Amino acid sequence: MSNPFENASEPQKSGQEPKAGGGAERREAIRRPLRANAMVLLPGQPGRVGKTVDVSETGLCVALTDALPAGTQCLVGFELPDKAGSRKRMQSKARVVHSVLSSQGGFKVGMQLVTPPDDVVRALQSFIRE
């Protein structure tokens, strides 16, 4: 099995590079690429399976088949590797910030974590600073 982090670039401080189309990036947290299983749960609906694109201490981007409207409240679960290389399941409430069409098909759904549990915050901080 190939290493999903093999070609990953170093984390970058967002807000310093313009987005495609010339708009300024609004994100201030450092993002780190992460390709891992994710699940998005909406009240009264079946779970939506996806893959993470990147994570920060304050949010994440998940590749999904369908777009979600901005402002949608959800529960997001994802796998985060630890220093030993094993994957730990994380879960937090989140709010959809945007959904954009992906060149690989589907949508990239940006989410802001809403009052994430302390263990999720610590794990994200550790992963991003590795």
JSON list of C-alpha atoms in Angstrom, two decimals:
[
{"chain": "A", "resi": 1, "resn": "MET", "atom": "CA", "xyz": [0.00, 0.00, 0.00]},
{"chain": "A", "resi": 2, "resn": "SER", "atom": "CA", "xyz": [1.38, 3.41, -0.90]},
{"chain": "A", "resi": 3, "resn": "ASN", "atom": "CA", "xyz": [2.03, 6.14, 1.64]},
{"chain": "A", "resi": 4, "resn": "PRO", "atom": "CA", "xyz": [-0.63, 8.89, 1.20]},
{"chain": "A", "resi": 5, "resn": "PHE", "atom": "CA", "xyz": [1.79, 11.46, 2.63]},
{"chain": "A", "resi": 6, "resn": "GLU", "atom": "CA", "xyz": [4.68, 10.54, 0.33]},
{"chain": "A", "resi": 7, "resn": "ASN", "atom": "CA", "xyz": [4.21, 13.54, -1.97]},
{"chain": "A", "resi": 8, "resn": "ALA", "atom": "CA", "xyz": [2.63, 15.89, 0.57]},
{"chain": "A", "resi": 9, "resn": "SER", "atom": "CA", "xyz": [4.10, 19.34, 0.76]},
{"chain": "A", "resi": 10, "resn": "GLU", "atom": "CA", "xyz": [4.98, 21.12, 3.97]},
{"chain": "A", "resi": 11, "resn": "PRO", "atom": "CA", "xyz": [2.12, 22.92, 5.74]},
{"chain": "A", "resi": 12, "resn": "GLN", "atom": "CA", "xyz": [1.64, 26.44, 4.50]},
{"chain": "A", "resi": 13, "resn": "LYS", "atom": "CA", "xyz": [0.25, 29.49, 6.22]},
{"chain": "A", "resi": 14, "resn": "SER", "atom": "CA", "xyz": [-2.94, 30.37, 4.40]},
{"chain": "A", "resi": 15, "resn": "GLY", "atom": "CA", "xyz": [-3.80, 33.97, 3.74]},
{"chain": "A", "resi": 16, "resn": "GLN", "atom": "CA", "xyz": [-0.49, 34.66, 2.00]},
{"chain": "A", "resi": 17, "resn": "GLU", "atom": "CA", "xyz": [-1.28, 33.22, -1.42]},
{"chain": "A", "resi": 18, "resn": "PRO", "atom": "CA", "xyz": [-4.15, 34.40, -3.61]},
{"chain": "A", "resi": 19, "resn": "LYS", "atom": "CA", "xyz": [-6.83, 31.92, -4.58]},
{"chain": "A", "resi": 20, "resn": "ALA", "atom": "CA", "xyz": [-7.31, 30.98, -8.21]},
{"chain": "A", "resi": 21, "resn": "GLY", "atom": "CA", "xyz": [-9.24, 33.81, -9.76]},
{"chain": "A", "resi": 22, "resn": "GLY", "atom": "CA", "xyz": [-7.38, 36.45, -7.76]},
{"chain": "A", "resi": 23, "resn": "GLY", "atom": "CA", "xyz": [-9.47, 36.46, -4.56]},
{"chain": "A", "resi": 24, "resn": "ALA", "atom": "CA", "xyz": [-7.68, 36.68, -1.22]},
{"chain": "A", "resi": 25, "resn": "GLU", "atom": "CA", "xyz": [-7.71, 33.60, 0.97]},
{"chain": "A", "resi": 26, "resn": "ARG", "atom": "CA", "xyz": [-9.63, 34.20, 4.23]},
{"chain": "A", "resi": 27, "resn": "ARG", "atom": "CA", "xyz": [-8.21, 31.27, 6.21]},
{"chain": "A", "resi": 28, "resn": "GLU", "atom": "CA", "xyz": [-5.59, 32.10, 8.83]},
{"chain": "A", "resi": 29, "resn": "ALA", "atom": "CA", "xyz": [-4.81, 28.63, 10.22]},
{"chain": "A", "resi": 30, "resn": "ILE", "atom": "CA", "xyz": [-2.02, 26.47, 8.85]},
{"chain": "A", "resi": 31, "resn": "ARG", "atom": "CA", "xyz": [-3.36, 23.63, 6.67]},
{"chain": "A", "resi": 32, "resn": "ARG", "atom": "CA", "xyz": [-1.78, 20.26, 6.12]},
{"chain": "A", "resi": 33, "resn": "PRO", "atom": "CA", "xyz": [-2.76, 17.84, 3.35]},
{"chain": "A", "resi": 34, "resn": "LEU", "atom": "CA", "xyz": [-4.48, 14.71, 4.59]},
{"chain": "A", "resi": 35, "resn": "ARG", "atom": "CA", "xyz": [-6.02, 11.92, 2.52]},
{"chain": "A", "resi": 36, "resn": "ALA", "atom": "CA", "xyz": [-8.10, 9.85, 4.92]},
{"chain": "A", "resi": 37, "resn": "ASN", "atom": "CA", "xyz": [-11.58, 8.38, 5.24]},
{"chain": "A", "resi": 38, "resn": "ALA", "atom": "CA", "xyz": [-14.28, 10.79, 6.41]},
{"chain": "A", "resi": 39, "resn": "MET", "atom": "CA", "xyz": [-17.99, 10.61, 7.21]},
{"chain": "A", "resi": 40, "resn": "VAL", "atom": "CA", "xyz": [-20.39, 13.55, 7.31]},
{"chain": "A", "resi": 41, "resn": "LEU", "atom": "CA", "xyz": [-23.63, 13.10, 9.25]},
{"chain": "A", "resi": 42, "resn": "LEU", "atom": "CA", "xyz": [-26.65, 15.35, 8.80]},
{"chain": "A", "resi": 43, "resn": "PRO", "atom": "CA", "xyz": [-29.77, 15.04, 10.99]},
{"chain": "A", "resi": 44, "resn": "GLY", "atom": "CA", "xyz": [-32.28, 12.56, 9.58]},
{"chain": "A", "resi": 45, "resn": "GLN", "atom": "CA", "xyz": [-30.10, 11.59, 6.59]},
{"chain": "A", "resi": 46, "resn": "PRO", "atom": "CA", "xyz": [-27.76, 8.70, 5.82]},
{"chain": "A", "resi": 47, "resn": "GLY", "atom": "CA", "xyz": [-24.07, 9.39, 6.33]},
{"chain": "A", "resi": 48, "resn": "ARG", "atom": "CA", "xyz": [-22.05, 10.77, 3.42]},
{"chain": "A", "resi": 49, "resn": "VAL", "atom": "CA", "xyz": [-18.74, 9.02, 2.88]},
{"chain": "A", "resi": 50, "resn": "GLY", "atom": "CA", "xyz": [-15.82, 11.09, 1.63]},
{"chain": "A", "resi": 51, "resn": "LYS", "atom": "CA", "xyz": [-12.08, 11.69, 1.88]},
{"chain": "A", "resi": 52, "resn": "THR", "atom": "CA", "xyz": [-10.32, 14.50, 3.65]},
{"chain": "A", "resi": 53, "resn": "VAL", "atom": "CA", "xyz": [-8.34, 16.91, 1.46]},
{"chain": "A", "resi": 54, "resn": "ASP", "atom": "CA", "xyz": [-6.63, 18.93, 4.19]},
{"chain": "A", "resi": 55, "resn": "VAL", "atom": "CA", "xyz": [-6.98, 19.80, 7.87]},
{"chain": "A", "resi": 56, "resn": "SER", "atom": "CA", "xyz": [-6.16, 22.70, 10.17]},
{"chain": "A", "resi": 57, "resn": "GLU", "atom": "CA", "xyz": [-6.66, 23.35, 13.88]},
{"chain": "A", "resi": 58, "resn": "THR", "atom": "CA", "xyz": [-9.97, 25.05, 13.09]},
{"chain": "A", "resi": 59, "resn": "GLY", "atom": "CA", "xyz": [-11.43, 23.04, 10.21]},
{"chain": "A", "resi": 60, "resn": "LEU", "atom": "CA", "xyz": [-11.03, 20.69, 7.30]},
{"chain": "A", "resi": 61, "resn": "CYS", "atom": "CA", "xyz": [-11.90, 20.12, 3.68]},
{"chain": "A", "resi": 62, "resn": "VAL", "atom": "CA", "xyz": [-13.70, 16.93, 2.69]},
{"chain": "A", "resi": 63, "resn": "ALA", "atom": "CA", "xyz": [-14.20, 15.63, -0.86]},
{"chain": "A", "resi": 64, "resn": "LEU", "atom": "CA", "xyz": [-17.84, 14.53, -1.23]},
{"chain": "A", "resi": 65, "resn": "THR", "atom": "CA", "xyz": [-20.04, 13.43, -4.11]},
{"chain": "A", "resi": 66, "resn": "ASP", "atom": "CA", "xyz": [-22.61, 16.17, -3.39]},
{"chain": "A", "resi": 67, "resn": "ALA", "atom": "CA", "xyz": [-22.34, 19.81, -2.38]},
{"chain": "A", "resi": 68, "resn": "LEU", "atom": "CA", "xyz": [-23.62, 20.94, 1.01]},
{"chain": "A", "resi": 69, "resn": "PRO", "atom": "CA", "xyz": [-25.10, 24.41, 1.47]},
{"chain": "A", "resi": 70, "resn": "ALA", "atom": "CA", "xyz": [-23.02, 26.97, 3.38]},
{"chain": "A", "resi": 71, "resn": "GLY", "atom": "CA", "xyz": [-24.16, 27.17, 6.99]},
{"chain": "A", "resi": 72, "resn": "THR", "atom": "CA", "xyz": [-25.18, 23.50, 7.17]},
{"chain": "A", "resi": 73, "resn": "GLN", "atom": "CA", "xyz": [-24.55, 22.10, 10.66]},
{"chain": "A", "resi": 74, "resn": "CYS", "atom": "CA", "xyz": [-23.22, 18.54, 10.69]},
{"chain": "A", "resi": 75, "resn": "LEU", "atom": "CA", "xyz": [-21.14, 16.00, 12.54]},
{"chain": "A", "resi": 76, "resn": "VAL", "atom": "CA", "xyz": [-17.88, 15.09, 10.82]},
{"chain": "A", "resi": 77, "resn": "GLY", "atom": "CA", "xyz": [-15.75, 12.06, 11.54]},
{"chain": "A", "resi": 78, "resn": "PHE", "atom": "CA", "xyz": [-12.31, 11.48, 10.06]},
{"chain": "A", "resi": 79, "resn": "GLU", "atom": "CA", "xyz": [-9.15, 9.46, 10.59]},
{"chain": "A", "resi": 80, "resn": "LEU", "atom": "CA", "xyz": [-5.99, 11.23, 11.73]},
{"chain": "A", "resi": 81, "resn": "PRO", "atom": "CA", "xyz": [-2.58, 9.51, 11.75]},
{"chain": "A", "resi": 82, "resn": "ASP", "atom": "CA", "xyz": [-0.53, 9.74, 14.92]},
{"chain": "A", "resi": 83, "resn": "LYS", "atom": "CA", "xyz": [3.25, 9.79, 15.29]},
{"chain": "A", "resi": 84, "resn": "ALA", "atom": "CA", "xyz": [3.33, 5.98, 15.46]},
{"chain": "A", "resi": 85, "resn": "GLY", "atom": "CA", "xyz": [1.62, 5.76, 12.08]},
{"chain": "A", "resi": 86, "resn": "SER", "atom": "CA", "xyz": [-1.68, 4.34, 13.28]},
{"chain": "A", "resi": 87, "resn": "ARG", "atom": "CA", "xyz": [-4.94, 6.13, 12.53]},
{"chain": "A", "resi": 88, "resn": "LYS", "atom": "CA", "xyz": [-7.20, 7.49, 15.24]},
{"chain": "A", "resi": 89, "resn": "ARG", "atom": "CA", "xyz": [-10.84, 8.34, 14.64]},
{"chain": "A", "resi": 90, "resn": "MET", "atom": "CA", "xyz": [-11.79, 11.94, 15.37]},
{"chain": "A", "resi": 91, "resn": "GLN", "atom": "CA", "xyz": [-15.27, 13.44, 15.57]},
{"chain": "A", "resi": 92, "resn": "SER", "atom": "CA", "xyz": [-16.59, 16.98, 15.94]},
{"chain": "A", "resi": 93, "resn": "LYS", "atom": "CA", "xyz": [-19.55, 19.18, 15.19]},
{"chain": "A", "resi": 94, "resn": "ALA", "atom": "CA", "xyz": [-18.89, 21.36, 12.16]},
{"chain": "A", "resi": 95, "resn": "ARG", "atom": "CA", "xyz": [-20.42, 24.08, 9.99]},
{"chain": "A", "resi": 96, "resn": "VAL", "atom": "CA", "xyz": [-20.11, 24.07, 6.20]},
{"chain": "A", "resi": 97, "resn": "VAL", "atom": "CA", "xyz": [-18.34, 27.21, 4.99]},
{"chain": "A", "resi": 98, "resn": "HIS", "atom": "CA", "xyz": [-18.37, 26.47, 1.25]},
{"chain": "A", "resi": 99, "resn": "SER", "atom": "CA", "xyz": [-18.72, 23.76, -1.38]},
{"chain": "A", "resi": 100, "resn": "VAL", "atom": "CA", "xyz": [-16.78, 24.10, -4.62]},
{"chain": "A", "resi": 101, "resn": "LEU", "atom": "CA", "xyz": [-16.78, 21.89, -7.69]},
{"chain": "A", "resi": 102, "resn": "SER", "atom": "CA", "xyz": [-13.66, 19.73, -7.77]},
{"chain": "A", "resi": 103, "resn": "SER", "atom": "CA", "xyz": [-11.65, 19.07, -10.92]},
{"chain": "A", "resi": 104, "resn": "GLN", "atom": "CA", "xyz": [-11.48, 15.41, -9.82]},
{"chain": "A", "resi": 105, "resn": "GLY", "atom": "CA", "xyz": [-15.28, 15.17, -9.73]},
{"chain": "A", "resi": 106, "resn": "GLY", "atom": "CA", "xyz": [-17.60, 15.82, -6.83]},
{"chain": "A", "resi": 107, "resn": "PHE", "atom": "CA", "xyz": [-17.17, 18.74, -4.45]},
{"chain": "A", "resi": 108, "resn": "LYS", "atom": "CA", "xyz": [-14.63, 20.02, -1.97]},
{"chain": "A", "resi": 109, "resn": "VAL", "atom": "CA", "xyz": [-16.60, 20.93, 1.13]},
{"chain": "A", "resi": 110, "resn": "GLY", "atom": "CA", "xyz": [-14.85, 23.30, 3.55]},
{"chain": "A", "resi": 111, "resn": "MET", "atom": "CA", "xyz": [-15.93, 22.99, 7.17]},
{"chain": "A", "resi": 112, "resn": "GLN", "atom": "CA", "xyz": [-15.22, 24.96, 10.31]},
{"chain": "A", "resi": 113, "resn": "LEU", "atom": "CA", "xyz": [-15.11, 22.88, 13.49]},
{"chain": "A", "resi": 114, "resn": "VAL", "atom": "CA", "xyz": [-17.68, 24.01, 16.06]},
{"chain": "A", "resi": 115, "resn": "THR", "atom": "CA", "xyz": [-16.53, 23.62, 19.67]},
{"chain": "A", "resi": 116, "resn": "PRO", "atom": "CA", "xyz": [-14.32, 20.60, 18.90]},
{"chain": "A", "resi": 117, "resn": "PRO", "atom": "CA", "xyz": [-13.51, 18.27, 21.80]},
{"chain": "A", "resi": 118, "resn": "ASP", "atom": "CA", "xyz": [-10.14, 18.88, 23.48]},
{"chain": "A", "resi": 119, "resn": "ASP", "atom": "CA", "xyz": [-8.71, 15.56, 22.28]},
{"chain": "A", "resi": 120, "resn": "VAL", "atom": "CA", "xyz": [-9.51, 16.50, 18.66]},
{"chain": "A", "resi": 121, "resn": "VAL", "atom": "CA", "xyz": [-7.85, 19.92, 19.06]},
{"chain": "A", "resi": 122, "resn": "ARG", "atom": "CA", "xyz": [-4.73, 18.36, 20.61]},
{"chain": "A", "resi": 123, "resn": "ALA", "atom": "CA", "xyz": [-4.51, 15.66, 17.91]},
{"chain": "A", "resi": 124, "resn": "LEU", "atom": "CA", "xyz": [-4.89, 18.23, 15.11]},
{"chain": "A", "resi": 125, "resn": "GLN", "atom": "CA", "xyz": [-2.26, 20.51, 16.68]},
{"chain": "A", "resi": 126, "resn": "SER", "atom": "CA", "xyz": [0.16, 17.60, 16.96]},
{"chain": "A", "resi": 127, "resn": "PHE", "atom": "CA", "xyz": [-0.48, 16.42, 13.39]},
{"chain": "A", "resi": 128, "resn": "ILE", "atom": "CA", "xyz": [-0.05, 19.89, 11.89]},
{"chain": "A", "resi": 129, "resn": "ARG", "atom": "CA", "xyz": [3.16, 20.60, 13.80]},
{"chain": "A", "resi": 130, "resn": "GLU", "atom": "CA", "xyz": [4.82, 17.25, 12.94]}
]
